XYZ file of C-alpha atoms in Angstrom:
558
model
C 0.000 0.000 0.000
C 1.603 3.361 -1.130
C 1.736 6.127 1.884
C -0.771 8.300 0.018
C -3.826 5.714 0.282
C -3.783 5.334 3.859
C -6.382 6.959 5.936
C -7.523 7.130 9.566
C -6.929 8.992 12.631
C -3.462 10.503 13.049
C -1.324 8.038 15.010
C 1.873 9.030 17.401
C 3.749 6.164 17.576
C 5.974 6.845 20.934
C 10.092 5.713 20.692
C 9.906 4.567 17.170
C 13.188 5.606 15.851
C 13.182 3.518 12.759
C 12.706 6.078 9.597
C 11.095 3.104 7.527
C 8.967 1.561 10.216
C 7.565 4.695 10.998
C 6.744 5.616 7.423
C 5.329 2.587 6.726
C 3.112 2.379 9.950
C 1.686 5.640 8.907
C 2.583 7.933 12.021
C 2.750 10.933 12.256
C 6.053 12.284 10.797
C 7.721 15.856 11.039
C 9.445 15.971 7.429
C 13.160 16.543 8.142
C 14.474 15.287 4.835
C 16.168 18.951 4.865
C 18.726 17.460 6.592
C 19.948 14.961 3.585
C 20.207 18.661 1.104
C 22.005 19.929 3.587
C 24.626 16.853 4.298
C 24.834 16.479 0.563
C 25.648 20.314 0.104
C 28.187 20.644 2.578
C 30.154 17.883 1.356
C 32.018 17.351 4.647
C 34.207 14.202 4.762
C 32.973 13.489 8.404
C 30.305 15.395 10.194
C 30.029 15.398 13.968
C 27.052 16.749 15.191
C 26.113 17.130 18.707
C 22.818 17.175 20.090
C 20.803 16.005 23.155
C 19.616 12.448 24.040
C 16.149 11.947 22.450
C 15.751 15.347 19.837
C 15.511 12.566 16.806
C 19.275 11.766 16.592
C 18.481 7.663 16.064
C 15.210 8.086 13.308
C 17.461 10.850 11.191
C 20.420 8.585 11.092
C 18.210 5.672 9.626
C 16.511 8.523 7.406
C 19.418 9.137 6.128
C 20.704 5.239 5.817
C 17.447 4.699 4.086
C 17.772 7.562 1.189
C 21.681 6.295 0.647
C 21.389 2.664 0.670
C 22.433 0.926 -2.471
C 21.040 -2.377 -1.743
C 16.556 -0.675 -0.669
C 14.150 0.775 -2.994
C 13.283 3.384 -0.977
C 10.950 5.901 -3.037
C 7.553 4.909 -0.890
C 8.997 5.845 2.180
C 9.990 9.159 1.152
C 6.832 9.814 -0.894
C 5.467 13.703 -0.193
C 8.469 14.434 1.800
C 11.225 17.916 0.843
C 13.998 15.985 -0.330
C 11.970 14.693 -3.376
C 11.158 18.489 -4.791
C 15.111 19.225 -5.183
C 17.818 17.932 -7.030
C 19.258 15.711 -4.488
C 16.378 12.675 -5.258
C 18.940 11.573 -7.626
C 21.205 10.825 -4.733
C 18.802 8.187 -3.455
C 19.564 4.328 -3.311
C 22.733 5.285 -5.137
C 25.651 4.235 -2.441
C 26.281 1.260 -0.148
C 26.098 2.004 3.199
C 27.030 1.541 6.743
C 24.233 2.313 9.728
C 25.224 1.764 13.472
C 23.697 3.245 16.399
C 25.732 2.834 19.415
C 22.615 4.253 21.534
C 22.211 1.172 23.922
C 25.754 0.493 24.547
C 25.390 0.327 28.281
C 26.136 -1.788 30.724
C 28.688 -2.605 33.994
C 31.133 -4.297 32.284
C 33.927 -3.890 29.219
C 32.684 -7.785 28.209
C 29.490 -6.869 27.859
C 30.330 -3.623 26.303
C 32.245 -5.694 23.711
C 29.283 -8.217 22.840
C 27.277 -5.339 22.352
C 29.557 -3.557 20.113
C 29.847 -7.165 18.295
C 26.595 -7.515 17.766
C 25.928 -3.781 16.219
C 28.702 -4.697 13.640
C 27.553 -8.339 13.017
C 24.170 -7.087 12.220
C 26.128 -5.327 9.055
C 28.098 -8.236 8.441
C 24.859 -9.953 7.826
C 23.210 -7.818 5.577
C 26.349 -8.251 3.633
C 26.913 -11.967 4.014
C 26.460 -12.438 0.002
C 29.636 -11.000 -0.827
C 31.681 -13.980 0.439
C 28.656 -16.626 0.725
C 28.343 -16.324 -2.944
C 32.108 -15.659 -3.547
C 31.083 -11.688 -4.923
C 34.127 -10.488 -3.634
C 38.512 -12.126 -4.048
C 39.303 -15.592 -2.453
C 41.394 -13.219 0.142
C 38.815 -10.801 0.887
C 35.886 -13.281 1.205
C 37.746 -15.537 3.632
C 38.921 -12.334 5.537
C 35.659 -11.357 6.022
C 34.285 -14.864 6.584
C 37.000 -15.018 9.557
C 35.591 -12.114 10.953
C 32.022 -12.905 11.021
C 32.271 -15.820 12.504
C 34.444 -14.011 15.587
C 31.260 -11.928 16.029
C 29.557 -14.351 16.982
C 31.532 -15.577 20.036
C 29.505 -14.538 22.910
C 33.067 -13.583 24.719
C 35.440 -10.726 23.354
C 36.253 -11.715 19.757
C 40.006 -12.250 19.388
C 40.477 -9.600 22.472
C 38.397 -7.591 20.142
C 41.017 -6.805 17.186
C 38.698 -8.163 14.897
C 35.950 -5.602 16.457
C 38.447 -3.031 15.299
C 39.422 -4.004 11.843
C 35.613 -5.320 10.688
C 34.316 -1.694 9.512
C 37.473 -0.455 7.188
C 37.608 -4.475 5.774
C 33.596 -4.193 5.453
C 34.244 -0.842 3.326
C 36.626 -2.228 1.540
C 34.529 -5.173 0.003
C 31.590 -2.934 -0.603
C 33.696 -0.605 -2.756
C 35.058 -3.619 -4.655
C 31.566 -5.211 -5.145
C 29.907 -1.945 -5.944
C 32.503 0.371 -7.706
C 31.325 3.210 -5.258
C 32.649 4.120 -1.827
C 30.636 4.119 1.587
C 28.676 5.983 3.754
C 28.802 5.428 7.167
C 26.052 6.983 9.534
C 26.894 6.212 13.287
C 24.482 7.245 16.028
C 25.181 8.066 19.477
C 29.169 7.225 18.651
C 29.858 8.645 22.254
C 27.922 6.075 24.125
C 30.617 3.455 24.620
C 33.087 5.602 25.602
C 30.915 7.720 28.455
C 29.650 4.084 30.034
C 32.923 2.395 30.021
C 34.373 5.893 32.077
C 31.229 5.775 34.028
C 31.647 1.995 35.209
C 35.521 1.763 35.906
C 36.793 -0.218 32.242
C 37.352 2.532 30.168
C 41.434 1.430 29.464
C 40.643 -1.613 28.790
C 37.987 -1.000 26.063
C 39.720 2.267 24.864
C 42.072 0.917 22.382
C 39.477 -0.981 20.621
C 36.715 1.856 20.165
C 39.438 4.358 19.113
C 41.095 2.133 16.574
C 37.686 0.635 15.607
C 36.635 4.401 14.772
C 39.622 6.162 13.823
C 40.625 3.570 11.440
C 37.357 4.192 9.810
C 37.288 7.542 9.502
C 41.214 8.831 8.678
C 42.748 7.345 5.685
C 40.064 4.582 4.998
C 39.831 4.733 0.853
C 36.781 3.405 1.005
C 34.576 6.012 2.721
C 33.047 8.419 0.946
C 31.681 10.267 4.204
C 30.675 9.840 7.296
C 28.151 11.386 10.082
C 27.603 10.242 13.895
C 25.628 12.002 16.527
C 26.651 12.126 19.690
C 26.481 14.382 22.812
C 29.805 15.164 23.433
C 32.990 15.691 20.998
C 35.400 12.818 22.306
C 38.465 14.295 21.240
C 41.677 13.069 22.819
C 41.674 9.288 21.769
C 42.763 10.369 17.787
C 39.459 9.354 16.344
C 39.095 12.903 14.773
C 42.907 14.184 15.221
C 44.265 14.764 11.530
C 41.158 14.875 9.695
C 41.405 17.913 7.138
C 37.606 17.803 6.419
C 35.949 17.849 9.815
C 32.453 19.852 10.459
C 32.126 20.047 14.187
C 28.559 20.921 14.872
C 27.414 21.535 18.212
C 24.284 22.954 19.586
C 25.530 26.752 18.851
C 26.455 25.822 15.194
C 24.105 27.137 12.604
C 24.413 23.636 10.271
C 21.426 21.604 10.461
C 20.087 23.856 13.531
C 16.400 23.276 12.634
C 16.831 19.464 11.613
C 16.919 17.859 15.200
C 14.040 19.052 17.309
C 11.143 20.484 16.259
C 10.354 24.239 15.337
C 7.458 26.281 16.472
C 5.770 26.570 13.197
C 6.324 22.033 13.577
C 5.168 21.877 16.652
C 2.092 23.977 16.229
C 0.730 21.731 12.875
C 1.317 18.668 15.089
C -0.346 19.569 17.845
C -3.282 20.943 15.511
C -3.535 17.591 13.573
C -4.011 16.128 17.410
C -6.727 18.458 18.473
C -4.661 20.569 20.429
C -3.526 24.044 20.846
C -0.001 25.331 21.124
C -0.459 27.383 24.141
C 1.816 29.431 26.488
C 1.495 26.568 28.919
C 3.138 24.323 26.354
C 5.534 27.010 25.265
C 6.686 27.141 29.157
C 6.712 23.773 29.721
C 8.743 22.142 26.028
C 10.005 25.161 24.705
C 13.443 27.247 25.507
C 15.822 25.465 23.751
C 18.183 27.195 21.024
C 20.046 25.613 18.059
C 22.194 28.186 15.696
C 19.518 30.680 15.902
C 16.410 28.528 15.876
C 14.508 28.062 18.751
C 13.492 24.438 18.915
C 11.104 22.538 21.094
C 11.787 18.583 22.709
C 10.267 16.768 20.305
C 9.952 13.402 22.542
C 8.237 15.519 25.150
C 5.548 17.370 22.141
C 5.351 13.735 20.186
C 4.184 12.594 24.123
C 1.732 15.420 25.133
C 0.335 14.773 21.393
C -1.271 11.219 22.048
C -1.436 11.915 26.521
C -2.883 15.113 26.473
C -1.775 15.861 29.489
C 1.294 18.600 30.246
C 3.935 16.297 32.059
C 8.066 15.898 32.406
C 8.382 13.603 29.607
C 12.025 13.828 28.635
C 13.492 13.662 32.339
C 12.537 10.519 32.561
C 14.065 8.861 29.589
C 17.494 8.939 30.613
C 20.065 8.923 33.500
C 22.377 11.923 34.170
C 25.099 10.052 35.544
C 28.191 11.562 34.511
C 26.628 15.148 35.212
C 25.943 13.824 38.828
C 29.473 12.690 39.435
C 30.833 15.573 37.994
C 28.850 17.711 39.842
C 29.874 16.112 43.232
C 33.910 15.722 41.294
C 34.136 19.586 40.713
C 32.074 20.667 44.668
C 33.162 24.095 45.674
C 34.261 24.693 42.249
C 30.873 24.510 40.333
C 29.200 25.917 43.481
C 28.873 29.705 42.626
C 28.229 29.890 39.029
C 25.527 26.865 39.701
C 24.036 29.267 42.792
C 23.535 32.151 40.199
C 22.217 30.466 37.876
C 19.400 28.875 40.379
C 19.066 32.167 41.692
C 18.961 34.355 38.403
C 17.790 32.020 35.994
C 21.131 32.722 34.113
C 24.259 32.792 34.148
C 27.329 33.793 31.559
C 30.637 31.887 31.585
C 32.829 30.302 29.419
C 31.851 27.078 27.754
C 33.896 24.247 26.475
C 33.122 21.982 24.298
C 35.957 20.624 22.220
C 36.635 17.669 24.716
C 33.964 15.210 27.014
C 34.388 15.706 30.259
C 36.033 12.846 31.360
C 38.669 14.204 29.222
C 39.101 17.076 30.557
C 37.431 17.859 34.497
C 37.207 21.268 34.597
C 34.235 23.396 35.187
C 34.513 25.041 31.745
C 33.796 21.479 30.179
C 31.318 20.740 32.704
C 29.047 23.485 31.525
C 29.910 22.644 28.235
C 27.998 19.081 29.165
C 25.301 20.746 30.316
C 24.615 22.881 27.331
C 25.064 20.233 24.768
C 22.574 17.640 26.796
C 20.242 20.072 27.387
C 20.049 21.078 30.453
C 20.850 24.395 29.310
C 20.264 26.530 26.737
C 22.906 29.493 25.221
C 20.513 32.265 24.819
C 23.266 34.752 23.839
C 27.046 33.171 22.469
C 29.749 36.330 23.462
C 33.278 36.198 22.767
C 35.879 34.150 23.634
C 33.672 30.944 23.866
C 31.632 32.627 26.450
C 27.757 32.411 26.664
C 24.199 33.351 28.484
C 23.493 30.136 29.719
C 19.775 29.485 31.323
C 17.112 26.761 31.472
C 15.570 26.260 28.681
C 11.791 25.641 30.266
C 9.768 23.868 33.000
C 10.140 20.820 32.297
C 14.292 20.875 31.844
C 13.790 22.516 35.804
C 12.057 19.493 36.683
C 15.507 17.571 36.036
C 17.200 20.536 38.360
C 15.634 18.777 41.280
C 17.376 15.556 40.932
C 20.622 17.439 40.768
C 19.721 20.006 43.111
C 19.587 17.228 45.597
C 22.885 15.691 44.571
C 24.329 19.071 45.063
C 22.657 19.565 48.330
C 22.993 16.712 49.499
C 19.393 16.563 50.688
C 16.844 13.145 49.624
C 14.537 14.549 46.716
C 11.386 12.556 48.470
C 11.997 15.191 51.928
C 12.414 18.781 49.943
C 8.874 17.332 47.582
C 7.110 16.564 50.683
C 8.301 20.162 52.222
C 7.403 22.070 49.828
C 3.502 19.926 49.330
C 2.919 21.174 52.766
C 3.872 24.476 51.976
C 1.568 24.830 49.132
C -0.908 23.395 51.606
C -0.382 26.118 53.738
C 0.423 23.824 56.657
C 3.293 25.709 57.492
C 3.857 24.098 61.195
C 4.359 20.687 58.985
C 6.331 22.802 56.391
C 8.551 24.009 59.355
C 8.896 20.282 60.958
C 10.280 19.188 57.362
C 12.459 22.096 56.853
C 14.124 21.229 60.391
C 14.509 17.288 59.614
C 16.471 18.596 56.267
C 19.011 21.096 57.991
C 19.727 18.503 60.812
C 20.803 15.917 58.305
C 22.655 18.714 56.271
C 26.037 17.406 55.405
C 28.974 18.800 57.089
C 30.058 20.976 54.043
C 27.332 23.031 54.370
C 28.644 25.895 56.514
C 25.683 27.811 57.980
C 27.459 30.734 59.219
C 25.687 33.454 57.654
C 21.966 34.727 56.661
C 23.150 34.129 52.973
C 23.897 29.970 53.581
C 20.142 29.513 54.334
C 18.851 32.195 51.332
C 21.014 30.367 48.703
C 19.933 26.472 50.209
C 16.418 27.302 49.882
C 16.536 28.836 46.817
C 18.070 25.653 45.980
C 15.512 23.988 46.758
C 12.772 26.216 45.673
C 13.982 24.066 41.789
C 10.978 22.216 42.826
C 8.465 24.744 42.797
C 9.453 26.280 39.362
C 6.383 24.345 37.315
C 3.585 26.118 40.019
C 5.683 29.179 41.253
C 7.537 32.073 38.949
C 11.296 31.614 41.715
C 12.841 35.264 42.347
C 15.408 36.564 44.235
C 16.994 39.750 45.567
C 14.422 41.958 43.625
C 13.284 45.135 44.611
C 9.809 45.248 45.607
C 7.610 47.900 48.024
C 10.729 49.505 49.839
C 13.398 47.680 50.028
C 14.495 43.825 48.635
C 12.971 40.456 49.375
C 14.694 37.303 49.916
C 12.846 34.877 48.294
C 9.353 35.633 46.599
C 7.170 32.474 44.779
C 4.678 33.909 42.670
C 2.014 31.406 41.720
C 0.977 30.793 38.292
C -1.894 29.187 39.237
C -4.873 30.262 41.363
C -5.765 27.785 43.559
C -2.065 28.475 44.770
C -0.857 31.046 47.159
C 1.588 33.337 46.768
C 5.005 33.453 48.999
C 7.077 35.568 50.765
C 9.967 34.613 52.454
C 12.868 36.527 54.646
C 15.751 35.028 56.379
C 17.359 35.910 59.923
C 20.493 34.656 61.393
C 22.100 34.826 64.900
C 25.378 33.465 66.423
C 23.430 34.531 69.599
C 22.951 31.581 72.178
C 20.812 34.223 74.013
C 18.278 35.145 71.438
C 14.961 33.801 71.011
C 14.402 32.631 67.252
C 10.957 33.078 67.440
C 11.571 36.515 68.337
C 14.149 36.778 65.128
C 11.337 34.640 62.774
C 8.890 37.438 63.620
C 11.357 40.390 62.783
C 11.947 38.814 59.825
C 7.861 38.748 59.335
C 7.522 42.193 60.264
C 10.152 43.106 57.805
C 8.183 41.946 55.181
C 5.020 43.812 56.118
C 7.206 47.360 56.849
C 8.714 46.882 53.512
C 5.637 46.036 51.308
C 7.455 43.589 49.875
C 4.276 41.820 48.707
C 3.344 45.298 46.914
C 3.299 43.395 43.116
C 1.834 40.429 44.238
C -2.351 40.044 44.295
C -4.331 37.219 45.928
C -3.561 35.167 48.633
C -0.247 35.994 50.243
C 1.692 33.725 52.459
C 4.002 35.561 54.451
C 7.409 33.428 56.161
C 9.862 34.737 58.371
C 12.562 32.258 59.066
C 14.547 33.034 62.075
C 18.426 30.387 62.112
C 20.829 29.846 64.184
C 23.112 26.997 63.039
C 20.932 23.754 62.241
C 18.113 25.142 64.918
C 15.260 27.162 63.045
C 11.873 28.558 64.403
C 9.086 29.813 61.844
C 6.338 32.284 61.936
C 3.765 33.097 59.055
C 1.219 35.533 58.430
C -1.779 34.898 55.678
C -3.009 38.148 53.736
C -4.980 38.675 50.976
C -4.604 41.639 48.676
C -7.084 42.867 46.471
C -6.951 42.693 42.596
């Protein structure tokens, strides 16, 4: 059945990241067959373009295996779609080809890291297995490959994985012999193996095999005729790239293919209109923010997700882990601290950002932030010189991940600042104040609470969890003077918040007594002057890990 004659409701299929299942199925599909023009045009060797886990990385790689591949008949599946209006159609079916996604090379252990890579390169092998089945290919050749295909199957590390490391270049080589043309390789999520191996203690003991495996494969292989991988991070130091004369770096501040992964606003609104549904501000807020080149660009796991729930949730924290950003966080400690702080308490910050090396490369701070940016966990909203940039999160639902790391970095459980900050919302604040004292006495001992400031910046810390019901500011001028911490509520049924902050070294003095100066500062200040509704007034009065509360409830007129 051609593409065209199917009718019926519009379906979402959810984590389909084949290109040709997904046409074929009939779902839903954001055309991004731009992105083949644009790879053809450039005419990079190898392209290395960075993006973050789950913005369509794994279906554009097999779009783009399925236009190339010599050995498909692929016109159905792009039927309707850009590519076929330009001059580029001529392109497709026309090369042989080699598609791996590294995207599920996890695991706790270099031997399983090495089946898995096995397996990924077998699955070629077998597509290919006519070439020396059917003796397509030299005597030589065919039993070299035949050698190595059967060492992919050994459920242990083939040959201490040398013939993991030579099977791609001798793959190319046959192709180009068999088909007069040289290959493309596509290679998704090349970083994978490298990250999990540093994150689970093997990394030296897989290394040589993933950098020869790739470097041989992309430098002075006379086979290729390009390549592109995806990844998150630029893994630079193992001389996989090194000595490549035509390299295109893209990362997520490049303007190459800055509207191909991700979907635009113009995208997002048509989908969401074939579903029923509205692009409101409330989806804006909540999978908007991020910025490619000069494209703003929504998650498009998180809008594929609303789509077919209907409902406005976290999608896209809870695909993934963010376990080197955790360690590094807790690596880097006093460090990372400030700019992290400002950031929280701004909802910027500008620094310098590297990105020409992972960071377990290269464990600096500059390098951490550059991990940040490129998996999305911030945004560059303005690039300055000298590789600095206005970093910020990009929306709601990116601040929803904050909390998770928040509570690394503050070394406070996630479950106890969610169930202080419920009964804060509740307006229970005697519960509110019971959790808030449980939390500072099990602060860890890094946390020096010597001044006013130590308590301000820990609760606006925590205050990461109240950023999808409450607009979080800090040290703004309001009424006559400057607030600590205001929560304005962005919904009704939700009150607004005031908070001020009082600290003593004072044995003698009563903290209740200090909690209601801090109260009465708020009402001699008008620091509530902007704010309309239901306003809950805190005064926090400290002195070390001992805290007393007092609250006052007002309501001001609209």
């Amino acid at each position: 059945m051609r593409l065209t004659e199917r009718q019926g409701k519009i379906r979402m299929g959810i984590g389909i990241e084949n290109y040709r299942e997904m046409r074929e199925k009939g779902n839903y599909y954001v055309d991004k067959t731009r992105l083949i023009a644009e790879y053809l045009e450039a005419e990079d060797k190898v392209t290395l373009l960075m993006r973050p886990r789950r913005f369509g990385k794994t279906l554009n790689m097999s779009m783009l295996a399925e236009f190339f591949d010599i050995t498909k008949d692929s016109a159905d599946i792009f039927e309707g779609t850009e590519i076929l209006g330009t001059k580029w159609v001529s392109e497709m079916n026309q090369y042989p080809v080699i598609s791996l996604s590294f995207a599920n090379a996890r695991g706790d252990s270099e031997d399983f890291l090495f089946r898995f890579l096995a397996s990924e390169v077998r699955k070629e092998y077998m597509r290919y297995e006519f070439l020396w089945e059917e003796k397509k290919v030299s005597e030589n050749m065919g039993r070299e490959l035949s050698k190595i295909y059967d060492s992919l199957w050994n459920r242990e590390k083939p040959d201490g994985g040398d013939n993991i490391a030579e099977s791609l270049t001798e793959l190319c080589s046959a192709l180009e012999w068999y088909y007069g043309k040289k290959v493309k390789v596509f290679i998704d999520e090349y970083d994978t193996p490298f990250i999990q191996a540093m994150i689970g203690g093997f990394y030296r003991k897989v290394r040589p095999v993933l950098s020869s495996m790739l470097g041989s494969l992309l430098k002075g292989n006379p086979s290729l005729e390009s390549a592109y991988l995806t990844g998150i991070q630029r893994v630079a130091k193992e001389n996989i790239f090194s000595g490549l004369k035509n390299l295109a770096v893209c990362d997520v501040n490049s303007p190459e293919y800055a509207d191909c992964f991700g979907f635009t606003e113009e995208e997002t609104k048509k989908l969401l209109e074939a579903c029923g549904l509205e692009l409101s501000e409330k989806v804006r807020q909540m999978y908007d923010g991020y910025r490619f080149g000069d494209n703003h660009i929504y998650n498009p796991w998180s809008v594929v997700y609303y789509a077919r729930r209907k409902r406005l949730e976290p999608f896209w924290v809870n695909t993934g882990e963010n376990g080197l950003i955790r360690s590094a966080m807790e690596e880097l400690g006093e460090e990372f601290r400030p700019g992290y702080e400002e950031l929280i308490e701004n909802g910027k910050y500008s620094t310098e950002v590297k990105m020409d090396n992972s960071y377990y490369e290269v464990r600096d701070v500059e390098t951490l932030w550059g991990l940040l940016l490129s998996s999305g966990m911030v945004t560059a909203e303005k690039i300055l010189e000298d590789g600095e940039c206005i970093l910020r999160v990009p929306n709601q639902e990116v601040m929803r991940a904050f909390r998770a790391l928040t509570s690394i970095y503050l070394g406070i459980r996630e479950g106890d600042m969610s169930q202080m900050f419920l009964r804060l919302i509740e307006k229970k604040v005697e519960a509110f104040t019971d959790g808030y004292r449980r939390i500072l006495k099990t602060l860890p001992s890094y946390h020096d609470l010597k001044e006013e400031n130590s308590y301000h910046m820990m609760m606006l810390g925590m205050c990461t969890f109240l950023s999808r019901d409450y607009e979080v500011k800090s040290n703004r001028e309001a009424g006559k003077g400057r607030y600590d911490i205001a929560l304005k509520a962005r919904w009704k049924d939700h009150p607004n918040i005031i908070m001020e902050f009082k600290y003593t070294r004072d044995e003698k003095k009563d903290l209740s007594e200090l909690a209601e100066e801090a109260l009465e500062q708020i009402r001699e200040k008008d620091y509530m002057a902007e704010m309309r509704g239901e306003v809950l007034c805190i005064g926090l009065g400290h002195r070390g890990k001992e805290v007393e509360v007092q609250y006052r409830e007002i309501t001001k007129v609209v």
